[in-house]
Tab-separated table of C-alpha atoms in Angstrom:
chain	number	residue	atom	x	y	z
A	1	MET	CA	11.112	-23.125	1.286
A	2	ASN	CA	8.271	-20.606	2.465
A	3	ALA	CA	9.229	-21.920	5.746
A	4	ALA	CA	12.507	-21.388	5.052
A	5	LEU	CA	11.749	-17.616	4.010
A	6	LEU	CA	9.758	-16.743	6.798
A	7	LEU	CA	12.471	-18.136	9.528
A	8	ALA	CA	14.775	-15.594	7.902
A	9	TRP	CA	12.501	-12.945	8.333
A	10	LEU	CA	11.796	-13.701	11.428
A	11	ALA	CA	15.702	-14.220	12.775
A	12	ALA	CA	16.628	-10.699	10.841
A	13	SER	CA	14.063	-8.804	12.431
A	14	ALA	CA	14.870	-10.143	15.854
A	15	ALA	CA	18.595	-9.312	15.552
A	16	ALA	CA	17.444	-5.782	14.026
A	17	THR	CA	15.059	-5.518	17.266
A	18	VAL	CA	17.890	-6.762	19.303
A	19	ALA	CA	20.642	-4.357	17.833
A	20	GLY	CA	18.252	-1.637	18.278
A	21	PRO	CA	16.865	1.642	16.649
A	22	GLU	CA	19.938	3.618	17.269
A	23	ALA	CA	21.701	1.012	15.487
A	24	LEU	CA	19.651	0.200	12.664
A	25	GLY	CA	16.508	2.084	12.786
A	26	TYR	CA	15.420	5.159	10.358
A	27	GLN	CA	16.979	8.081	11.795
A	28	ARG	CA	16.313	11.263	9.401
A	29	ALA	CA	19.698	13.163	10.720
A	30	ALA	CA	21.213	9.926	10.207
A	31	VAL	CA	19.748	8.698	6.476
A	32	GLU	CA	20.932	12.768	5.490
A	33	ALA	CA	24.839	12.553	6.817
A	34	GLY	CA	25.088	9.273	4.285
A	35	GLN	CA	23.750	6.138	6.408
A	36	TRP	CA	21.277	5.675	3.767
A	37	TRP	CA	20.886	1.839	4.501
A	38	ARG	CA	18.879	2.827	7.376
A	39	LEU	CA	16.013	3.000	5.042
A	40	VAL	CA	16.430	-0.524	4.194
A	41	THR	CA	16.778	-1.877	7.865
A	42	GLY	CA	14.551	0.613	9.513
A	43	GLY	CA	11.063	-1.343	8.664
A	44	PHE	CA	13.046	-4.316	10.252
A	45	VAL	CA	13.778	-2.953	13.689
A	46	HIS	CA	11.268	-2.880	16.183
A	47	THR	CA	10.637	-0.702	19.486
A	48	ASN	CA	10.483	-4.304	22.046
A	49	ALA	CA	9.275	-7.482	21.772
A	50	ALA	CA	5.898	-6.822	21.715
A	51	HIS	CA	6.020	-4.729	18.813
A	52	TRP	CA	8.219	-7.462	17.561
A	53	ALA	CA	5.137	-9.713	18.032
A	54	LEU	CA	2.476	-7.517	16.690
A	55	ASP	CA	4.311	-6.857	13.591
A	56	LEU	CA	5.043	-10.714	12.991
A	57	GLY	CA	1.797	-12.073	14.010
A	58	ALA	CA	0.232	-9.849	11.217
A	59	LEU	CA	2.904	-11.005	8.822
A	60	VAL	CA	2.203	-14.805	9.554
A	61	LEU	CA	-1.867	-14.224	9.316
A	62	LEU	CA	-1.185	-12.632	6.029
A	63	LEU	CA	0.729	-15.598	5.026
A	64	ALA	CA	-2.131	-18.165	6.153
A	65	LEU	CA	-4.641	-15.643	4.096
A	66	ALA	CA	-2.430	-15.726	0.863
A	67	ARG	CA	-2.622	-18.524	-1.896
A	68	ARG	CA	0.189	-20.981	-1.347
A	69	GLY	CA	1.878	-20.609	-4.636
A	70	THR	CA	2.179	-16.549	-3.303
A	71	ARG	CA	3.629	-16.667	-0.200
A	72	SER	CA	7.324	-16.765	-1.348
A	73	ALA	CA	7.154	-13.812	-3.264
A	74	LEU	CA	5.514	-11.997	-0.549
A	75	LEU	CA	8.107	-12.738	1.464
A	76	MET	CA	10.358	-10.998	-0.716
A	77	THR	CA	8.377	-8.420	-2.069
A	78	LEU	CA	8.401	-7.556	2.255
A	79	PRO	CA	11.937	-5.736	1.763
A	80	LEU	CA	11.210	-3.589	-0.874
A	81	LEU	CA	7.822	-2.727	0.643
A	82	ALA	CA	9.666	-1.596	4.045
A	83	THR	CA	12.294	0.398	2.391
A	84	THR	CA	9.981	1.636	-0.237
A	85	THR	CA	7.663	2.820	3.234
A	86	MET	CA	10.888	4.042	4.558
A	87	LEU	CA	11.761	6.069	1.871
A	88	GLY	CA	8.323	7.528	1.531
A	89	GLU	CA	8.918	8.586	5.144
A	90	HIS	CA	12.309	10.323	4.110
A	91	LEU	CA	11.079	12.079	1.455
A	92	LEU	CA	7.590	13.267	2.071
A	93	LEU	CA	7.404	13.423	6.208
A	94	ARG	CA	9.375	15.161	8.762
A	95	HIS	CA	9.704	12.003	11.340
A	96	ALA	CA	13.061	12.471	13.057
A	97	TRP	CA	12.803	8.741	13.204
A	98	ALA	CA	10.837	5.673	12.171
A	99	VAL	CA	10.712	1.997	13.052
A	100	GLY	CA	8.837	-1.153	12.439
A	101	LEU	CA	7.028	-3.803	9.815
A	102	SER	CA	3.676	-2.321	10.454
A	103	GLY	CA	3.732	0.074	7.221
A	104	ALA	CA	4.795	-2.549	4.959
A	105	LEU	CA	2.019	-5.048	6.280
A	106	HIS	CA	-0.393	-2.518	5.645
A	107	GLY	CA	0.788	-2.029	1.959
A	108	LEU	CA	0.735	-6.032	1.880
A	109	ALA	CA	-2.418	-6.383	2.644
A	110	LEU	CA	-3.323	-4.205	-0.032
A	111	LEU	CA	-0.947	-5.853	-2.208
A	112	LEU	CA	-2.725	-9.162	-1.488
A	113	ALA	CA	-6.111	-7.491	-2.172
A	114	ALA	CA	-5.382	-6.658	-5.562
A	115	ASP	CA	-3.890	-10.055	-6.400
A	116	ARG	CA	-7.490	-11.438	-8.027
A	117	ARG	CA	-5.711	-15.032	-7.606
A	118	GLN	CA	-6.464	-14.424	-3.987
A	119	PRO	CA	-9.545	-15.798	-2.125
A	120	PRO	CA	-11.854	-13.449	-1.673
A	121	VAL	CA	-11.554	-13.077	2.101
A	122	VAL	CA	-8.100	-11.537	1.708
A	123	ARG	CA	-9.528	-8.687	-0.052
A	124	LEU	CA	-11.915	-8.090	2.623
A	125	VAL	CA	-8.421	-7.684	4.748
A	126	GLY	CA	-7.268	-5.059	2.250
A	127	VAL	CA	-10.568	-3.584	2.719
A	128	LEU	CA	-10.210	-3.382	6.380
A	129	ALA	CA	-6.765	-2.371	6.472
A	130	VAL	CA	-7.558	0.872	4.189
A	131	ALA	CA	-10.631	1.309	6.304
A	132	LYS	CA	-8.260	1.140	9.681
A	133	VAL	CA	-5.805	3.558	8.387
A	134	LEU	CA	-8.507	5.859	7.356
A	135	ALA	CA	-10.305	5.577	11.089
A	136	GLU	CA	-6.551	6.096	12.844
A	137	LEU	CA	-5.837	9.186	10.301
A	138	VAL	CA	-9.683	10.784	11.722
A	139	SER	CA	-9.278	10.154	15.557
A	140	GLY	CA	-6.178	9.153	16.076
A	141	PRO	CA	-4.344	5.291	16.708
A	142	ALA	CA	-5.033	3.457	19.797
A	143	ALA	CA	-3.364	4.484	23.052
A	144	ALA	CA	-3.333	0.748	24.116
A	145	THR	CA	-1.106	0.567	21.105
A	146	ALA	CA	1.431	3.248	21.539
A	147	ALA	CA	1.648	2.091	25.170
A	148	LEU	CA	1.934	-1.342	24.164
A	149	ILE	CA	4.752	-0.805	21.835
A	150	GLY	CA	6.821	2.066	24.104
A	151	ALA	CA	6.346	4.285	21.328
A	152	PRO	CA	4.083	6.475	19.275
A	153	VAL	CA	2.381	4.988	16.514
A	154	LEU	CA	2.919	6.803	13.255
A	155	VAL	CA	-0.250	6.324	11.220
A	156	SER	CA	1.547	8.164	8.407
A	157	GLN	CA	3.433	4.936	8.255
A	158	HIS	CA	0.390	3.178	7.544
A	159	ALA	CA	-0.465	5.250	4.975
A	160	LEU	CA	2.761	5.144	2.806
A	161	GLY	CA	2.371	1.192	3.427
A	162	LEU	CA	-0.797	1.399	1.926
A	163	ALA	CA	0.054	3.809	-0.850
A	164	ALA	CA	3.244	1.228	-1.537
A	165	GLY	CA	1.305	-1.437	-1.849
A	166	LEU	CA	-1.163	0.343	-4.366
A	167	LEU	CA	2.149	1.355	-6.647
A	168	PHE	CA	3.092	-2.145	-6.351
A	169	ALA	CA	-0.247	-3.453	-7.559
A	170	ALA	CA	-0.310	-0.847	-10.159
A	171	ALA	CA	2.996	-1.946	-11.386
A	172	GLY	CA	2.084	-5.321	-11.156
A	173	ALA	CA	-0.960	-4.830	-13.357
A	174	ALA	CA	0.870	-2.901	-15.772
A	175	PHE	CA	2.827	-6.059	-16.457
A	176	GLY	CA	0.416	-8.592	-16.055
A	177	LEU	CA	1.064	-9.858	-13.016
A	178	GLY	CA	-1.456	-11.489	-10.704
A	179	ARG	CA	-4.337	-12.437	-12.994
A	180	ARG	CA	-5.894	-15.745	-13.435
A	181	PRO	CA	-4.090	-18.415	-15.906
A	182	GLY	CA	-6.259	-18.654	-19.151
A	183	ARG	CA	-8.285	-16.029	-18.269
A	184	TYR	CA	-6.756	-13.100	-20.933
A	185	ALA	CA	-4.946	-16.043	-23.290
A	186	PRO	CA	-6.838	-15.770	-26.746
A	187	GLN	CA	-9.331	-18.542	-27.285
A	188	ALA	CA	-7.964	-21.658	-28.928
A	189	SER	CA	-10.154	-21.985	-32.648
A	190	ALA	CA	-11.271	-25.023	-33.998
């Protein structure tokens, strides 16, 4: 099932990228004119093949690090994170357009790090994602990345993704998700 879900996301993202930012990417004016679906599709559109490959490579890496039992749930959470990030873009920021999955991927890294069932290396990845975004906010994004993807890197999308991941982790904690089995269960009496 994990492979099928991953292949579905790869195909959908590739198709959205081929359709292009003009057709499916987040565009503030288009959303304000009623094309709300761009909040959903914007994260899956990329500026070029290199942008697509960077985001999908990061997704595959995060899935490889995650516990096998949580990979499908992560793939199903990804569109919610991407939509939440684009909604945050629309409500909080003033960019005219945004595309890509990197914001949601930063959120996914943080969400994974908050899951106590994941291996310790995954927590380190979450800490590194936060440190990367803080460094980008202070010193700006890498110019090489902007050149590679053919567009400015919207660091604010990365920060919004972290915020969305934190929000999802808090919601999961409130509902008892991500706990180790038996850890919080009442002890049997003799």
